[in-house]
C-alpha cells in the first residue's frame, strides 16, 4: 500500500495524522471564524463547549474545520453566544450550508453567503506566498489609493463617500501584508500590458500608479513584478484569465497549515480550486507567463515611458 509522503513522515515521527478528507474550504473558513469570535468573546474552549452543550473535542474539531456534519443551528447558537454581528452570522451559516463541496467550490456572490461577506480576503490574510496573473487590471495589493478609488466609484456609483473611504481603508489594510517589515507575504505577479494602458481615473492617477509599480519591487524584495507585453502573444497558445494561487505558511514540521488553492473571480462569483492537479496547472501557467514577460530592466523602462506619457497628457 502506498502511503502519502506527509502521512509517512508523520508515522515516522510518531504523530497522529488527521485525514484531509472532508476538510473542505468552507469548513476551514467557518472553523476559523468560530475560533476567532470565541476568542473575541474571551471564552475558553471548555467554557464555550459547556454552554453550547457539546464536548470540548467536538468544538475543537469544528474550529479546525474537521466536523463535516456541522449544523446551521449550532452555528447560529455559537454566533449568539459570541455576539457575532448579524451580517457575519449569515455568512457563517452560509459556510455551514456549503460544507460538502469537495475540493472545488463555486461561491456565487449574494447566494447562500451574502455578497459583502468576503471569503477571499480572509484567505489572503493567511497566505505566505501569492502568485498571480492579472491581464487587465493592476492587482489590488499593488493599487494606489487614487486608482482604487476610481474603480470603487464606478462599481458603487451611488454609494456615500464614507463607503468609498471605508473600502479604501480595507484595501490599505490588505496591502500591509506585503509592506510590513516582519514576515511580509511574498507577492509574485505578472501583469498584462493592457493593465498599464487601460485608463482608470485620470492620466495623473495612472502615472502615479505606474510609478508605484516601479518603486515597490525596488523597496520590497518580497514583491516580484513582471509585465507580459502585447508582443508575447498568448504563451502556450491559450488566453489565460486572471488567477491567484495562494500558498500558506508551514507548520512546525514544515508542512503547509492548509493546502494551496487557486482563486478565479468573475463578475457574479468566484471559484476556489484545491485539487492538486489544478494548483499545479495554474502554477505552471504562471511560470510560463513569467518566462514570456519582459525582464525587470525592460519592464521598468516600459513603466517609466508610459508614466511619462500619462504625465505629459495631464499638462
Short mmCIF file of C-alpha atoms in Angstrom, two decimals:
data_model
loop_
_atom_site.label_atom_id
_atom_site.label_comp_id
_atom_site.label_asym_id
_atom_site.label_seq_id
_atom_site.Cartn_x
_atom_site.Cartn_y
_atom_site.Cartn_z
CA UNK A 1 0.00 0.00 0.00
CA UNK A 2 1.31 3.43 -0.95
CA UNK A 3 1.37 5.96 1.88
CA UNK A 4 1.33 9.70 1.09
CA UNK A 5 4.64 11.36 1.99
CA UNK A 6 3.03 13.61 4.60
CA UNK A 7 1.46 10.66 6.41
CA UNK A 8 4.62 8.60 6.05
CA UNK A 9 6.66 11.35 7.72
CA UNK A 10 4.08 11.63 10.47
CA UNK A 11 4.20 7.90 11.11
CA UNK A 12 8.00 8.04 11.39
CA UNK A 13 7.72 10.91 13.87
CA UNK A 14 5.09 9.14 15.91
CA UNK A 15 2.38 11.73 15.20
CA UNK A 16 -1.28 11.02 14.60
CA UNK A 17 -2.42 12.42 11.28
CA UNK A 18 -5.96 13.67 10.80
CA UNK A 19 -7.13 12.76 7.30
CA UNK A 20 -7.62 15.66 4.90
CA UNK A 21 -10.84 14.08 3.57
CA UNK A 22 -13.78 16.35 4.31
CA UNK A 23 -11.69 19.35 5.32
CA UNK A 24 -13.25 21.50 2.63
CA UNK A 25 -12.55 25.18 2.23
CA UNK A 26 -15.96 26.34 3.57
CA UNK A 27 -15.47 24.16 6.66
CA UNK A 28 -11.99 25.51 7.32
CA UNK A 29 -13.18 29.08 6.87
CA UNK A 30 -16.14 28.51 9.16
CA UNK A 31 -13.85 26.98 11.76
CA UNK A 32 -11.57 29.98 11.60
CA UNK A 33 -14.50 32.33 12.18
CA UNK A 34 -15.80 30.23 15.09
CA UNK A 35 -12.41 30.26 16.78
CA UNK A 36 -11.78 33.97 16.18
CA UNK A 37 -15.15 35.05 17.55
CA UNK A 38 -14.87 32.74 20.56
CA UNK A 39 -11.53 34.34 21.39
CA UNK A 40 -13.02 37.81 20.89
CA UNK A 41 -15.70 36.93 23.43
CA UNK A 42 -12.95 35.94 25.91
CA UNK A 43 -14.32 32.43 26.32
CA UNK A 44 -12.14 29.37 26.68
CA UNK A 45 -12.79 26.31 24.57
CA UNK A 46 -14.13 24.45 27.61
CA UNK A 47 -16.42 27.31 28.68
CA UNK A 48 -17.93 27.70 25.22
CA UNK A 49 -18.37 23.95 24.77
CA UNK A 50 -20.25 23.72 28.07
CA UNK A 51 -22.71 26.48 27.12
CA UNK A 52 -23.15 25.03 23.63
CA UNK A 53 -23.77 21.60 25.17
CA UNK A 54 -21.07 19.80 23.21
CA UNK A 55 -17.80 18.22 24.16
CA UNK A 56 -14.66 20.39 24.00
CA UNK A 57 -13.23 17.91 21.48
CA UNK A 58 -16.25 18.42 19.23
CA UNK A 59 -15.92 22.20 19.38
CA UNK A 60 -12.18 21.95 18.77
CA UNK A 61 -12.82 19.87 15.65
CA UNK A 62 -15.40 22.40 14.44
CA UNK A 63 -12.84 25.21 14.88
CA UNK A 64 -10.32 23.21 12.87
CA UNK A 65 -12.83 22.63 10.07
CA UNK A 66 -12.88 18.90 10.76
CA UNK A 67 -16.55 18.43 11.56
CA UNK A 68 -18.24 17.58 8.26
CA UNK A 69 -21.69 17.31 9.88
CA UNK A 70 -21.86 20.75 11.45
CA UNK A 71 -25.42 22.03 11.56
CA UNK A 72 -26.72 25.52 10.86
CA UNK A 73 -28.50 25.71 14.21
CA UNK A 74 -25.22 25.00 16.03
CA UNK A 75 -23.54 27.85 14.14
CA UNK A 76 -26.47 30.14 14.98
CA UNK A 77 -26.20 29.23 18.66
CA UNK A 78 -22.43 29.80 18.71
CA UNK A 79 -22.83 33.17 16.97
CA UNK A 80 -25.43 34.24 19.53
CA UNK A 81 -23.11 33.19 22.36
CA UNK A 82 -20.12 35.04 20.91
CA UNK A 83 -22.07 38.17 19.96
CA UNK A 84 -21.37 37.86 16.23
CA UNK A 85 -22.95 40.69 14.17
CA UNK A 86 -25.91 39.70 12.02
CA UNK A 87 -24.19 40.17 8.64
CA UNK A 88 -21.24 37.99 9.62
CA UNK A 89 -23.58 35.46 11.26
CA UNK A 90 -25.47 35.00 7.98
CA UNK A 91 -22.18 34.42 6.19
CA UNK A 92 -21.07 31.81 8.72
CA UNK A 93 -24.35 29.93 8.42
CA UNK A 94 -23.88 30.06 4.65
CA UNK A 95 -20.48 28.43 5.02
CA UNK A 96 -22.05 25.63 7.05
CA UNK A 97 -24.58 25.04 4.27
CA UNK A 98 -21.70 24.85 1.75
CA UNK A 99 -19.82 22.24 3.80
CA UNK A 100 -19.96 19.31 1.37
CA UNK A 101 -18.32 20.99 -1.60
CA UNK A 102 -15.38 18.69 -2.27
CA UNK A 103 -12.09 20.15 -3.47
CA UNK A 104 -13.66 22.72 -5.81
CA UNK A 105 -16.08 25.33 -4.58
CA UNK A 106 -18.11 27.79 -6.62
CA UNK A 107 -19.12 30.75 -4.44
CA UNK A 108 -21.92 32.76 -6.05
CA UNK A 109 -21.97 36.29 -4.67
CA UNK A 110 -25.14 37.02 -2.73
CA UNK A 111 -26.44 33.44 -2.93
CA UNK A 112 -26.22 31.36 0.27
CA UNK A 113 -23.46 33.65 1.51
CA UNK A 114 -24.06 37.44 1.47
CA UNK A 115 -22.22 39.40 -1.20
CA UNK A 116 -20.43 41.57 1.38
CA UNK A 117 -19.13 38.52 3.28
CA UNK A 118 -15.68 38.38 1.69
CA UNK A 119 -14.33 34.84 1.85
CA UNK A 120 -11.29 35.58 -0.29
CA UNK A 121 -9.83 38.34 1.88
CA UNK A 122 -9.79 36.16 4.97
CA UNK A 123 -7.88 33.52 3.00
CA UNK A 124 -5.46 36.04 1.53
CA UNK A 125 -4.61 37.30 5.01
CA UNK A 126 -3.22 33.86 5.95
CA UNK A 127 -1.21 33.33 2.75
CA UNK A 128 2.57 33.23 2.94
CA UNK A 129 3.16 33.35 -0.83
CA UNK A 130 0.82 34.66 -3.52
CA UNK A 131 1.36 34.17 -7.22
CA UNK A 132 -0.97 35.89 -9.64
CA UNK A 133 -1.66 36.84 -13.23
CA UNK A 134 -3.74 39.95 -13.93
CA UNK A 135 -4.13 40.71 -17.64
CA UNK A 136 -6.34 43.83 -17.46
CA UNK A 137 -6.19 45.39 -14.00
CA UNK A 138 -3.47 46.37 -11.59
CA UNK A 139 -3.62 43.80 -8.75
CA UNK A 140 -5.37 45.06 -5.64
CA UNK A 141 -2.30 44.58 -3.44
CA UNK A 142 -0.38 47.00 -5.68
CA UNK A 143 -3.04 49.63 -6.32
CA UNK A 144 -2.61 53.26 -5.27
CA UNK A 145 -5.36 54.93 -3.29
CA UNK A 146 -6.42 57.02 -6.32
CA UNK A 147 -6.56 54.01 -8.63
CA UNK A 148 -8.61 52.02 -6.13
CA UNK A 149 -10.97 54.96 -5.51
CA UNK A 150 -11.59 55.39 -9.25
CA UNK A 151 -12.58 51.72 -9.54
CA UNK A 152 -14.75 51.74 -6.41
CA UNK A 153 -16.65 54.80 -7.62
CA UNK A 154 -17.51 53.01 -10.84
CA UNK A 155 -18.53 49.79 -9.10
CA UNK A 156 -20.69 51.56 -6.49
CA UNK A 157 -21.52 54.93 -8.07
CA UNK A 158 -24.43 55.56 -5.70
CA UNK A 159 -22.56 54.71 -2.51
CA UNK A 160 -21.89 57.52 0.00
CA UNK A 161 -18.40 58.99 0.16
CA UNK A 162 -17.89 57.33 3.53
CA UNK A 163 -18.46 53.98 1.84
CA UNK A 164 -15.75 54.68 -0.71
CA UNK A 165 -13.36 55.76 2.04
CA UNK A 166 -14.13 52.66 4.10
CA UNK A 167 -13.39 50.34 1.19
CA UNK A 168 -10.14 52.20 0.57
CA UNK A 169 -9.11 51.57 4.16
CA UNK A 170 -9.80 47.89 3.72
CA UNK A 171 -7.57 47.84 0.64
CA UNK A 172 -4.78 49.63 2.55
CA UNK A 173 -5.08 47.09 5.36
CA UNK A 174 -4.76 44.24 2.85
CA UNK A 175 -1.64 45.79 1.36
CA UNK A 176 0.07 45.85 4.75
CA UNK A 177 0.67 42.10 4.40
CA UNK A 178 3.27 42.72 1.67
CA UNK A 179 4.59 46.05 3.02
CA UNK A 180 5.21 45.13 6.66
CA UNK A 181 8.77 44.52 7.84
CA UNK A 182 8.04 41.41 9.92
CA UNK A 183 7.48 38.31 7.78
CA UNK A 184 5.85 40.01 4.80
CA UNK A 185 3.91 37.87 2.36
CA UNK A 186 5.72 37.18 -0.90
CA UNK A 187 3.88 38.51 -3.95
CA UNK A 188 4.91 37.20 -7.37
CA UNK A 189 2.70 38.77 -10.02
CA UNK A 190 2.58 39.01 -13.80
CA UNK A 191 0.64 41.99 -15.16
CA UNK A 192 -0.53 42.18 -18.75
CA UNK A 193 0.46 45.27 -20.73
CA UNK A 194 -3.25 46.03 -21.20
CA UNK A 195 -3.49 46.77 -17.46
CA UNK A 196 -0.93 49.54 -17.92
CA UNK A 197 -2.84 51.12 -20.78
CA UNK A 198 -6.47 50.81 -19.68
CA UNK A 199 -7.38 54.21 -18.26
CA UNK A 200 -8.56 54.12 -14.66
CA UNK A 201 -9.33 57.57 -13.31
CA UNK A 202 -7.25 60.39 -14.77
CA UNK A 203 -3.87 60.36 -16.57
CA UNK A 204 -2.37 61.63 -13.30
CA UNK A 205 -3.88 58.65 -11.49
CA UNK A 206 -2.35 56.26 -14.00
CA UNK A 207 1.03 57.98 -13.82
CA UNK A 208 1.15 57.65 -10.04
CA UNK A 209 0.06 54.03 -10.29
CA UNK A 210 2.80 53.11 -12.74
CA UNK A 211 5.40 54.95 -10.67
CA UNK A 212 4.30 52.84 -7.70
CA UNK A 213 4.82 49.66 -9.73
CA UNK A 214 8.41 50.77 -10.30
CA UNK A 215 9.04 51.67 -6.66
CA UNK A 216 7.51 48.73 -4.81
CA UNK A 217 9.81 45.93 -6.07
CA UNK A 218 12.82 48.19 -5.50
CA UNK A 219 11.83 48.89 -1.89
CA UNK A 220 10.39 45.48 -1.02
CA UNK A 221 12.38 42.40 -2.09
CA UNK A 222 9.34 40.19 -1.37
CA UNK A 223 7.45 41.86 -4.24
CA UNK A 224 8.21 40.43 -7.68
CA UNK A 225 6.62 42.06 -10.70
CA UNK A 226 6.77 41.10 -14.37
CA UNK A 227 4.99 42.64 -17.35
CA UNK A 228 3.67 40.49 -20.20
CA UNK A 229 3.92 42.64 -23.35
CA UNK A 230 1.46 42.53 -26.23
CA UNK A 231 4.29 41.18 -28.42
CA UNK A 232 4.40 37.99 -26.33
CA UNK A 233 1.03 36.95 -27.74
CA UNK A 234 -0.55 34.04 -25.88
CA UNK A 235 2.12 31.89 -24.19
CA UNK A 236 1.20 28.25 -24.53
CA UNK A 237 -1.45 29.12 -27.13
CA UNK A 238 -4.09 29.96 -24.52
CA UNK A 239 -5.57 33.28 -23.37
CA UNK A 240 -5.40 32.89 -19.61
CA UNK A 241 -7.92 34.61 -17.32
CA UNK A 242 -6.91 36.41 -14.16
CA UNK A 243 -5.99 33.96 -11.40
CA UNK A 244 -4.43 33.84 -7.96
CA UNK A 245 -2.65 30.92 -6.29
CA UNK A 246 -2.44 31.14 -2.50
CA UNK A 247 0.24 29.19 -0.64
CA UNK A 248 0.02 29.07 3.14
CA UNK A 249 2.57 29.12 5.94
CA UNK A 250 4.13 25.82 7.04
CA UNK A 251 3.69 24.35 10.49
CA UNK A 252 6.48 23.31 12.86
CA UNK A 253 7.24 20.25 10.71
CA UNK A 254 7.50 22.26 7.50
CA UNK A 255 4.17 21.09 6.11
CA UNK A 256 1.60 23.68 4.91
CA UNK A 257 -1.04 24.52 7.51
CA UNK A 258 -3.58 24.47 4.67
CA UNK A 259 -3.40 23.10 1.13
CA UNK A 260 -2.66 25.67 -1.59
CA UNK A 261 -5.58 26.82 -3.67
CA UNK A 262 -6.44 28.68 -6.86
CA UNK A 263 -8.92 31.57 -6.89
CA UNK A 264 -10.71 32.54 -10.10
CA UNK A 265 -13.02 35.53 -9.90
CA UNK A 266 -15.77 36.55 -12.29
CA UNK A 267 -18.46 39.20 -12.02
CA UNK A 268 -21.05 37.00 -10.29
CA UNK A 269 -18.84 34.89 -8.07
CA UNK A 270 -15.56 33.11 -7.51
CA UNK A 271 -14.23 29.60 -7.97
CA UNK A 272 -11.88 28.04 -5.42
CA UNK A 273 -9.83 25.09 -6.67
CA UNK A 274 -7.92 22.87 -4.22
CA UNK A 275 -7.29 19.83 -6.36
CA UNK A 276 -3.51 19.45 -6.63
CA UNK A 277 -3.67 18.97 -10.39
CA UNK A 278 -5.45 22.33 -10.73
CA UNK A 279 -2.97 24.07 -8.46
CA UNK A 280 -0.08 22.58 -10.45
CA UNK A 281 -1.70 23.62 -13.74
CA UNK A 282 -2.01 27.29 -12.76
CA UNK A 283 1.42 27.30 -11.15
CA UNK A 284 2.93 26.04 -14.42
CA UNK A 285 0.99 28.64 -16.40
CA UNK A 286 2.29 31.38 -14.12
CA UNK A 287 5.84 30.15 -14.67
CA UNK A 288 5.31 30.19 -18.46
CA UNK A 289 3.86 33.71 -18.32
CA UNK A 290 6.89 34.90 -16.34
CA UNK A 291 9.26 33.34 -18.83
CA UNK A 292 7.45 35.17 -21.66
CA UNK A 293 7.45 38.51 -19.81
CA UNK A 294 9.85 41.43 -20.03
CA UNK A 295 12.99 41.38 -17.95
CA UNK A 296 12.99 43.55 -14.83
CA UNK A 297 15.03 46.19 -16.65
CA UNK A 298 12.79 46.26 -19.74
CA UNK A 299 9.64 46.30 -17.59
CA UNK A 300 10.97 49.30 -15.65
CA UNK A 301 11.72 51.08 -18.92
CA UNK A 302 8.19 50.45 -20.22
CA UNK A 303 6.60 51.59 -16.96
CA UNK A 304 8.73 54.73 -16.90
CA UNK A 305 7.89 55.58 -20.51
CA UNK A 306 4.16 55.06 -20.05
CA UNK A 307 4.14 57.01 -16.78
CA UNK A 308 5.80 59.94 -18.56
CA UNK A 309 3.25 59.74 -21.37
CA UNK A 310 0.41 59.96 -18.83
CA UNK A 311 2.12 62.88 -17.10
CA UNK A 312 2.52 64.71 -20.42
CA UNK A 313 -1.21 64.25 -21.11
CA UNK A 314 -2.02 65.89 -17.78
CA UNK A 315 -0.12 69.08 -18.65
#
